[in-house]
Short mmCIF file of C-alpha atoms in Angstrom, two decimals:
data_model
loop_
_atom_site.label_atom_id
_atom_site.label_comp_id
_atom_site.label_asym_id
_atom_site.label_seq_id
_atom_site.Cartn_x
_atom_site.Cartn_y
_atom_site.Cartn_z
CA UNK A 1 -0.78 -9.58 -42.69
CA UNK A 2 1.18 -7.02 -44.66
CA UNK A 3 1.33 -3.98 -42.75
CA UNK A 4 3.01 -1.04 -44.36
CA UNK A 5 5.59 1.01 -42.92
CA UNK A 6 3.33 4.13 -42.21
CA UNK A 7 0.88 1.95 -40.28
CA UNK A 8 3.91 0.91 -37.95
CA UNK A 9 4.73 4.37 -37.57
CA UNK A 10 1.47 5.84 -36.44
CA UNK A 11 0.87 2.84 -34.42
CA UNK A 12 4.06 3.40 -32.57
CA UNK A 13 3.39 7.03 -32.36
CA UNK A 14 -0.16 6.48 -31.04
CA UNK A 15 1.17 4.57 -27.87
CA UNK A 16 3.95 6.88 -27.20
CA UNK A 17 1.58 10.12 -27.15
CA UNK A 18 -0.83 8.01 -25.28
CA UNK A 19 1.83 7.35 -22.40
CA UNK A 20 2.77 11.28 -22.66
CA UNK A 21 -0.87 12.03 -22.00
CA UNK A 22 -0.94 9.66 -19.04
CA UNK A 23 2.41 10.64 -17.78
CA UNK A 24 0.87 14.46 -17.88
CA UNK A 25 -2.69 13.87 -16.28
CA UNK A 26 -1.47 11.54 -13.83
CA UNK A 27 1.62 12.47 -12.83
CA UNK A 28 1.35 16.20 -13.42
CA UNK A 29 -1.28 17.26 -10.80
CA UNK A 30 1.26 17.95 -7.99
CA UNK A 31 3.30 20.89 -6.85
CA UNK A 32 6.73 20.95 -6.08
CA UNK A 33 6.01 21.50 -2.32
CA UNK A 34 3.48 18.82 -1.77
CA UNK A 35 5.09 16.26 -3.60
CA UNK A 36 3.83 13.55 -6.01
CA UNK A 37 -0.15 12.28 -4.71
CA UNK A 38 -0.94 9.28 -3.69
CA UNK A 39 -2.67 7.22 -6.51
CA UNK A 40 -5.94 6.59 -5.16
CA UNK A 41 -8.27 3.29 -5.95
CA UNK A 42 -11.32 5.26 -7.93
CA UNK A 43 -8.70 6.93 -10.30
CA UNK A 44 -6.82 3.51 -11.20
CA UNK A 45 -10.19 2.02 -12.09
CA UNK A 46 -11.03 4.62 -14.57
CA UNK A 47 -7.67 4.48 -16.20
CA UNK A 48 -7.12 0.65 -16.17
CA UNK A 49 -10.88 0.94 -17.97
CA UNK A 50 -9.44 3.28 -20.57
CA UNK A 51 -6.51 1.26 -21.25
CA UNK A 52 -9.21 -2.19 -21.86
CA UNK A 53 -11.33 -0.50 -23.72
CA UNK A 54 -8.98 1.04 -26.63
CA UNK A 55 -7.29 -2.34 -26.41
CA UNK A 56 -10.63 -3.80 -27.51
CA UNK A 57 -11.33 -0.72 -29.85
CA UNK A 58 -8.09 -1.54 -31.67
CA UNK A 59 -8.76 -4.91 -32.03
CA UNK A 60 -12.59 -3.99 -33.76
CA UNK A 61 -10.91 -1.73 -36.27
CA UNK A 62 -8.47 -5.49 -36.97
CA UNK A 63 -11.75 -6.82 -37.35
CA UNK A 64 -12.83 -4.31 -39.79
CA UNK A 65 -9.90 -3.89 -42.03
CA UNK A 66 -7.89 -7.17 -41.59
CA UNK A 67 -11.16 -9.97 -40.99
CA UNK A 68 -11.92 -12.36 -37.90
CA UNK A 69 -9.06 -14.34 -38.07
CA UNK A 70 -6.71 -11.37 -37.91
CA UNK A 71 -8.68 -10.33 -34.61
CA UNK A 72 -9.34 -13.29 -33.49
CA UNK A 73 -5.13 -13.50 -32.74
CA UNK A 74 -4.68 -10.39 -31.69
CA UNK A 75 -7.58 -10.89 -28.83
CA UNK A 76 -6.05 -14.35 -28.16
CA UNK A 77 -2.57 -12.38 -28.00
CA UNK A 78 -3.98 -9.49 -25.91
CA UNK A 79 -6.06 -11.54 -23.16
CA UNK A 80 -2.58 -14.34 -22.96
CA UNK A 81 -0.11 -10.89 -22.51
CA UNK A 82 -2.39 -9.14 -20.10
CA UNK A 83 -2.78 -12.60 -17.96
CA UNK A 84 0.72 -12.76 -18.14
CA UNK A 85 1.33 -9.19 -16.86
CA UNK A 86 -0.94 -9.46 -14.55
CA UNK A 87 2.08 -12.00 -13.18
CA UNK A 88 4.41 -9.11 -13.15
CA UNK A 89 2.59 -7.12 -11.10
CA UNK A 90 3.05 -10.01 -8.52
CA UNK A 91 6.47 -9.55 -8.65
CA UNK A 92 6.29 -5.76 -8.66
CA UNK A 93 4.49 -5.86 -5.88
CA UNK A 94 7.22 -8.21 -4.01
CA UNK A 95 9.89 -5.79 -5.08
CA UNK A 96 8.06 -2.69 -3.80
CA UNK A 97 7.92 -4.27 -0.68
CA UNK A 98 11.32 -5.40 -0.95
CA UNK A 99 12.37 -1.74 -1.29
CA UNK A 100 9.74 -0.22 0.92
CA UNK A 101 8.95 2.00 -1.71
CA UNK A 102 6.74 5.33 -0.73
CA UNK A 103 3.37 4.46 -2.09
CA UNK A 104 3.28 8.07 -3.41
CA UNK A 105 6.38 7.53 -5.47
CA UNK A 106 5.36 3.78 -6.83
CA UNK A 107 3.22 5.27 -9.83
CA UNK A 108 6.77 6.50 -11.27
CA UNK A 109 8.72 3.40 -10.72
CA UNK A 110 5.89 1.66 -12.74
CA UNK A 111 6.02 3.99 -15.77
CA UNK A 112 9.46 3.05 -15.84
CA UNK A 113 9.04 -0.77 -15.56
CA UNK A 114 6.61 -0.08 -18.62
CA UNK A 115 8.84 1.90 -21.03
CA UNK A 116 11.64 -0.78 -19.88
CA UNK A 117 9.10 -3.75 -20.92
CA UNK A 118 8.01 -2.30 -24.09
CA UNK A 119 11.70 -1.72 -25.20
CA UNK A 120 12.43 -5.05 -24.22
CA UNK A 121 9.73 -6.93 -26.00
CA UNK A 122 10.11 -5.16 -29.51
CA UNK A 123 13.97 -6.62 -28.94
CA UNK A 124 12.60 -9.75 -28.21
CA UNK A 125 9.84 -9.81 -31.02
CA UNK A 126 12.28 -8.34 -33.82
CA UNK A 127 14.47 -11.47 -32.81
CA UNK A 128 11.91 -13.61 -32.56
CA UNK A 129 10.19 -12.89 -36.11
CA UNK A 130 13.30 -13.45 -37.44
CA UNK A 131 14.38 -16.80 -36.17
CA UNK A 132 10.47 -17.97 -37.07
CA UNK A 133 10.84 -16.71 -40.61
CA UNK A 134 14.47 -18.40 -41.26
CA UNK A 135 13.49 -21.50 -39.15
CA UNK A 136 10.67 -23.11 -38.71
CA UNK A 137 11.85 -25.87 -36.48
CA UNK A 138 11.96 -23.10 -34.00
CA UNK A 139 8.61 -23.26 -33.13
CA UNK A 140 9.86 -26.59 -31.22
CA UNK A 141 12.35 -24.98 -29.42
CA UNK A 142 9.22 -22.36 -27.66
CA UNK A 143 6.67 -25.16 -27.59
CA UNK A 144 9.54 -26.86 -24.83
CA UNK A 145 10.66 -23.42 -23.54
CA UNK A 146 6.62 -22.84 -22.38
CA UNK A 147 5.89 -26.05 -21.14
CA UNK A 148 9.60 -25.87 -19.04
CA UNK A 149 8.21 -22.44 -18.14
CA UNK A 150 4.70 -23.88 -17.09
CA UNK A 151 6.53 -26.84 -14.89
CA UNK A 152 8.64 -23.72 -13.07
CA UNK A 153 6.02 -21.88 -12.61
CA UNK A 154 4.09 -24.61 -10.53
CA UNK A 155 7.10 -25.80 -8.98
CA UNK A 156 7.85 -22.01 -7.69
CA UNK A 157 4.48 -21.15 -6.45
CA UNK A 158 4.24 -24.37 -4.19
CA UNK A 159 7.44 -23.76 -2.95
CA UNK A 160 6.70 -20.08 -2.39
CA UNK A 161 9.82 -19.22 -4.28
CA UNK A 162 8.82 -15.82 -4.98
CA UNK A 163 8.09 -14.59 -1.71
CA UNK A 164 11.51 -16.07 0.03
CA UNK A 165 13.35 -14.45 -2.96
CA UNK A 166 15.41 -11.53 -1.84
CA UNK A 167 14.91 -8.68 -4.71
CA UNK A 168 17.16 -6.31 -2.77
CA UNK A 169 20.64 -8.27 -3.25
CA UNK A 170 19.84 -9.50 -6.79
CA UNK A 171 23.24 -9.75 -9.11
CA UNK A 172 22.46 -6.64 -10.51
CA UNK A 173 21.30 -4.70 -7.67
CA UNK A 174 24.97 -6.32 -5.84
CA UNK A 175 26.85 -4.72 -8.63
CA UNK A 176 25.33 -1.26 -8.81
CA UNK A 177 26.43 -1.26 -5.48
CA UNK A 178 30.05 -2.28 -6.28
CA UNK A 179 30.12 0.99 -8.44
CA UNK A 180 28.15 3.63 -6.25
CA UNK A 181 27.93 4.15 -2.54
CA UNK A 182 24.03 3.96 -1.80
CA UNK A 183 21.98 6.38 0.54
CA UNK A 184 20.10 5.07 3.20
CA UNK A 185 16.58 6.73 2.54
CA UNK A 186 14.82 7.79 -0.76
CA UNK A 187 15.51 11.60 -2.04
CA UNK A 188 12.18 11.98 -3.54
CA UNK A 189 11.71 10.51 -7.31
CA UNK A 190 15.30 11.08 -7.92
CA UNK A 191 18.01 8.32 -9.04
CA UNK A 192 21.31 10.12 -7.81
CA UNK A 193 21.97 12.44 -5.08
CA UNK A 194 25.41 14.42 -3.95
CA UNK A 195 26.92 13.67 -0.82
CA UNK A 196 30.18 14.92 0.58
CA UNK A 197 31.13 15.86 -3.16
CA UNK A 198 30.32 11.85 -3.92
CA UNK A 199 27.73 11.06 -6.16
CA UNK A 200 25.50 8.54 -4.65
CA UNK A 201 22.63 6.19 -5.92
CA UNK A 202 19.45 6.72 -4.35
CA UNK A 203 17.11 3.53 -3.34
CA UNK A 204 15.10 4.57 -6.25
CA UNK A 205 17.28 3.56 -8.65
CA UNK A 206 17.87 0.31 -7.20
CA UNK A 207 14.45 -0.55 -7.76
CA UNK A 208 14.41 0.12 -10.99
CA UNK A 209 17.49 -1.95 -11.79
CA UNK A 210 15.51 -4.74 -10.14
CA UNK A 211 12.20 -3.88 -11.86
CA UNK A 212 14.31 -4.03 -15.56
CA UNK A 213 15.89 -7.21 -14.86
CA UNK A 214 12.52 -8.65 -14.23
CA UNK A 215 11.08 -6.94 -17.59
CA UNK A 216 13.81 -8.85 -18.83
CA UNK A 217 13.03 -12.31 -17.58
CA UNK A 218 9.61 -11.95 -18.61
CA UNK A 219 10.23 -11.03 -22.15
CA UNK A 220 11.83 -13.75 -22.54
CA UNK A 221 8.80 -15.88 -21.07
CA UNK A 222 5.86 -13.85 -22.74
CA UNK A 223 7.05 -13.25 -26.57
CA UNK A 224 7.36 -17.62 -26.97
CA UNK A 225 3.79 -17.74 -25.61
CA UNK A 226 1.93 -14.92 -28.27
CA UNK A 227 4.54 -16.44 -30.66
CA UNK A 228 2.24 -19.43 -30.17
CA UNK A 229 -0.60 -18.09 -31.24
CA UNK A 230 0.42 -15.63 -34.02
CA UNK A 231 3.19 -15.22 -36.38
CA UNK A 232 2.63 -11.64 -37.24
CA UNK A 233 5.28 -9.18 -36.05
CA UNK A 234 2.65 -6.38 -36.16
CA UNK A 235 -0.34 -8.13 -33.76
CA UNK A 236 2.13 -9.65 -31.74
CA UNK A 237 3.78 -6.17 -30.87
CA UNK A 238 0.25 -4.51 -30.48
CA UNK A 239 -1.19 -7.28 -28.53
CA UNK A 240 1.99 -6.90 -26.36
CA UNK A 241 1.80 -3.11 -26.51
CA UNK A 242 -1.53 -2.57 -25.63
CA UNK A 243 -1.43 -5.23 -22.55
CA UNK A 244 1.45 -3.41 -20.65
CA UNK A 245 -0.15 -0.19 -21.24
CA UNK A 246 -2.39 0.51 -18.43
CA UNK A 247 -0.69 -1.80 -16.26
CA UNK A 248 0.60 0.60 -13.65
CA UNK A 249 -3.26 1.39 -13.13
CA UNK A 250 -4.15 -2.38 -12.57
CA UNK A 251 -1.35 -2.70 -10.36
CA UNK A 252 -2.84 -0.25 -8.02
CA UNK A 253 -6.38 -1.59 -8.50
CA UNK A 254 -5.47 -5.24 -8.12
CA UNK A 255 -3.20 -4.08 -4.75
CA UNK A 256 -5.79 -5.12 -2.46
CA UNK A 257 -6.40 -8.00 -4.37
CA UNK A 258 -2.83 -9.93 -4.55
CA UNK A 259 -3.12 -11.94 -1.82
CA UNK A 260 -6.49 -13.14 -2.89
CA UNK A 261 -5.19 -14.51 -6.11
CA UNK A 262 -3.72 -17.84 -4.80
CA UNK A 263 -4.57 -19.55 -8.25
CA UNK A 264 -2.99 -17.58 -10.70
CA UNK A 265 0.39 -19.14 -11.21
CA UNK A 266 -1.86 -22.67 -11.97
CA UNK A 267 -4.08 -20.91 -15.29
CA UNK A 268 -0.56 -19.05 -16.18
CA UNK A 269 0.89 -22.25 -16.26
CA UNK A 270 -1.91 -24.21 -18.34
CA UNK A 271 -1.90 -21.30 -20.44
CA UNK A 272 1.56 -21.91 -20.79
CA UNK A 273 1.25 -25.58 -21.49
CA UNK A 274 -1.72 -25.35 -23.73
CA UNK A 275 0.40 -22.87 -26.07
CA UNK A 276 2.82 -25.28 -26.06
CA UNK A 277 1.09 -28.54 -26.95
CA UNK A 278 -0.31 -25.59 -30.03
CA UNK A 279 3.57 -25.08 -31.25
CA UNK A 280 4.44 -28.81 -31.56
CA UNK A 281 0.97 -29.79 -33.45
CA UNK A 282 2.14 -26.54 -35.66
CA UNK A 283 5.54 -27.71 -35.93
CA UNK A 284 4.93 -30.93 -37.29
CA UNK A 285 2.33 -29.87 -39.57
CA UNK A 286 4.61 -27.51 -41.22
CA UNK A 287 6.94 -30.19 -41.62
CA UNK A 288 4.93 -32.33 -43.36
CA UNK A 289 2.81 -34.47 -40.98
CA UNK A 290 -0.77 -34.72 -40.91
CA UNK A 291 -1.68 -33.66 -37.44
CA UNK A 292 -4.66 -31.72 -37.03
CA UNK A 293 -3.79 -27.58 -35.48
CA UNK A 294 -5.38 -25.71 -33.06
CA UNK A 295 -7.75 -23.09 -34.23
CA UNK A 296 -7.73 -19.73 -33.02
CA UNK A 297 -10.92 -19.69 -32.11
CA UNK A 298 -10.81 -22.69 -29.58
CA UNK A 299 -7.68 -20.90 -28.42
CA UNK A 300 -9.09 -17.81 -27.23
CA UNK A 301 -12.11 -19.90 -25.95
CA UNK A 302 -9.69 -21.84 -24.02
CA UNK A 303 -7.34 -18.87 -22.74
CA UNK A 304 -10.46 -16.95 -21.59
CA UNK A 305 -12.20 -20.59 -19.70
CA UNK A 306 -8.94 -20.62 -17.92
CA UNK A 307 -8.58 -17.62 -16.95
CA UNK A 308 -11.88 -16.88 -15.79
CA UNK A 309 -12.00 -20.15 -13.60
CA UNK A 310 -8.62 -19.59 -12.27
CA UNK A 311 -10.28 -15.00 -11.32
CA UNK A 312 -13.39 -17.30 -9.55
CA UNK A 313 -11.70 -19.88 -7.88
CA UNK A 314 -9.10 -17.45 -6.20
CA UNK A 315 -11.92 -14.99 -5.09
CA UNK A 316 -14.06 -17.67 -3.35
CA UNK A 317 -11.31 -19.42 -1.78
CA UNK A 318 -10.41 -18.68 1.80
CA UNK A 319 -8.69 -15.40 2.54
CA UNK A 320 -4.78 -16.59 3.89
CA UNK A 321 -5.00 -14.84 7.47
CA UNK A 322 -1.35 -15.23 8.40
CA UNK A 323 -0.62 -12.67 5.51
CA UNK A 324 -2.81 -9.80 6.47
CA UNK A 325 -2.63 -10.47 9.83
CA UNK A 326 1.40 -10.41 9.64
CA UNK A 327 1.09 -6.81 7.45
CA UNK A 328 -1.54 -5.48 8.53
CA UNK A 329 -2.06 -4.92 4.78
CA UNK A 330 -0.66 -4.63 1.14
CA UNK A 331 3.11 -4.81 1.12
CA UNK A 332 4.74 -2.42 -0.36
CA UNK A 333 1.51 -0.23 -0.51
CA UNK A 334 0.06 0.20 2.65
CA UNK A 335 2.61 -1.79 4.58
CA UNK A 336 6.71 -1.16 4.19
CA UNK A 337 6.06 1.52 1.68
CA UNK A 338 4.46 3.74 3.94
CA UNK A 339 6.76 2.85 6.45
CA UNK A 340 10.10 4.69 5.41
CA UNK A 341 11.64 7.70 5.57
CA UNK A 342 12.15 9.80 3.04
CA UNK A 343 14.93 12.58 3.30
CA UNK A 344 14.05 15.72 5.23
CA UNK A 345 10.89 14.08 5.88
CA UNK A 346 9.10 14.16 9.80
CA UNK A 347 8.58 10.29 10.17
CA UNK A 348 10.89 8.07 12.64
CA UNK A 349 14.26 7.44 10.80
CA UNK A 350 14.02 3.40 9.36
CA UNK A 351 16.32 1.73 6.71
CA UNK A 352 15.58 0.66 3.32
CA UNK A 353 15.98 -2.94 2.89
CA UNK A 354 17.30 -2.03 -0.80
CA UNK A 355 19.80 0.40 1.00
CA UNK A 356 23.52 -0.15 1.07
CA UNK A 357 24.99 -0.38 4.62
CA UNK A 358 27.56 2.21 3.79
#
């Protein structure tokens, strides 16, 4: 599809006044002496329904000026991005817990993580679009990446990988720490605080180190997988776009929820292979052999069957009652978060996990 310059420029625009308007209504309706509010459950509903439905909207108006086919990827692109985010917020909600971050302050550090992802993934796509265009053989070199990807992915979740993983002495938490001296307790939403005429790093900032390196890991996971499906620069971007906006909502929304999704990692993963198997048949048949390609259409059928049976079989399987019983709920939102101090604050003194011991 031949999308003219303009086009990527109001697009673009669009999403960046869209954020502003959701950084001001959300984030805006607090006072300096109460603080930032707690994002309640009813409020991350409507939102994370906003975010869906102009997703959808967008891809309608594809449908309109570009044709089926057109939408038809970018739907296949949005549903496999969003699935796949919806794997972030996993380990989002490890590293909040990790950190103990104030549920009243998490909103923020998730606005971040966004803007961080988005940046990351035009990199990624620009690079990507690129190497596709000059190369074709490429599309071997993701079809191999995914399915390694989809093997890891299995392998990690029955191993529990992700939970035993320490977020909080990461290599690039380790070396922020080598530079600056680290307070104890949060200051607030603020990154750097002075302390004895030393400028110190604040837990805050730690997390969001920790929150961009993962951004970064799963760029590099996510852009093979739409890459898969569609070779347009311009619906893989908005497909990618439009799935990580709204995604701070659903991470509050899903909160209660993360424990209950035991089957996840197994669809992400024959997602993952699926896409895969789709890059070699395309491969080959750009190179000259008569293999017979996926169609977008069974694709999306396929991405949406998967997903949907992975959502049900999660929800009716048994609840884990080691997990709540050990937390008493949500980490990281109900749980450690709640948990720490914050500076000047009345609560018991307790130190962040993400804290230096200096």
């Amino acid at each position: 599809m031949d999308v003219p310059m303009w086009v990527w420029l109001v697009t673009i625009g669009a999403m960046v006044v869209i954020l502003a308007v959701d950084l001001a209504i959300v984030d805006h309706p607090w006072s300096k002496k109460s603080g930032p509010k707690e994002f309640g459950l009813k409020q991350a509903g409507w939102w994370a329904a906003f975010y869906i439905g102009i997703a959808i909207i967008f891809g309608f108006g594809l449908w309109y000026f570009a044709g089926g086919t057109v939408a038809g990827e970018y739907f296949a692109g949005f549903v496999t991005e969003k699935s796949l985010s919806v794997d972030n917020l996993f380990v989002f909600y490890l590293i909040m817990g990790s950190f103990a971050v104030p549920k009243r302050y998490q909103h923020e550090v998730l606005l971040v993580g966004i803007v961080i992802a988005l940046v990351m993934r035009g990199f990624f796509i620009a690079i990507g679009a690129q190497a596709i265009n000059a190369w074709s053989e490429v599309f071997y070199l993701f079809g191999a990446f995914l399915i390694y990807t989809a093997i890891k992915i299995v392998r990690d979740h029955l191993k529990g990988a992700e939970e035993q993983e320490d977020f909080t002495e990461s290599f690039a938490v380790r070396m922020v720490k080598k530079v600056w001296p680290v307070t104890d307790d949060y200051h607030g939403a603020r990154l750097t605080v002075v302390r004895d005429g030393r400028r110190h790093v604040t837990p805050m900032l730690m997390v969001i180190v920790a929150i961009g390196v993962t951004d970064l890991v799963f760029a590099v996971d996510s852009i093979p997988a739409i890459f898969g499906l569609t070779q347009d620069a311009y619906i893989v971007f908005t497909a990618n776009a439009f799935a990580l906006l709204g995604l701070r909502q659903l991470y509050f929304l899903l909160a209660g929820l993360m424990d209950r999704l035991a089957y996840i990692s197994w669809g992400l993963a024959a997602i993952m292979v699926f896409i895969g198997i789709k890059m070699f048949l395309h491969a080959l048949h750009e190179n000259g052999v008569h293999v017979p390609e996926i169609s977008i259409g069974l694709s999306l059928t396929v991405i949406l069957g998967v997903m949907t049976i992975t959502i049900i079989a999660s929800l009716l399987a048994p609840r884990p009652k080691e997990a709540t019983a050990a937390t008493g709920g949500p980490a990281g939102v109900d749980g450690p978060g709640e948990g720490h101090r914050e500076a000047g604050s009345e609560h018991p003194e307790s130190v962040s996990r993400g804290s230096s011991p200096d």
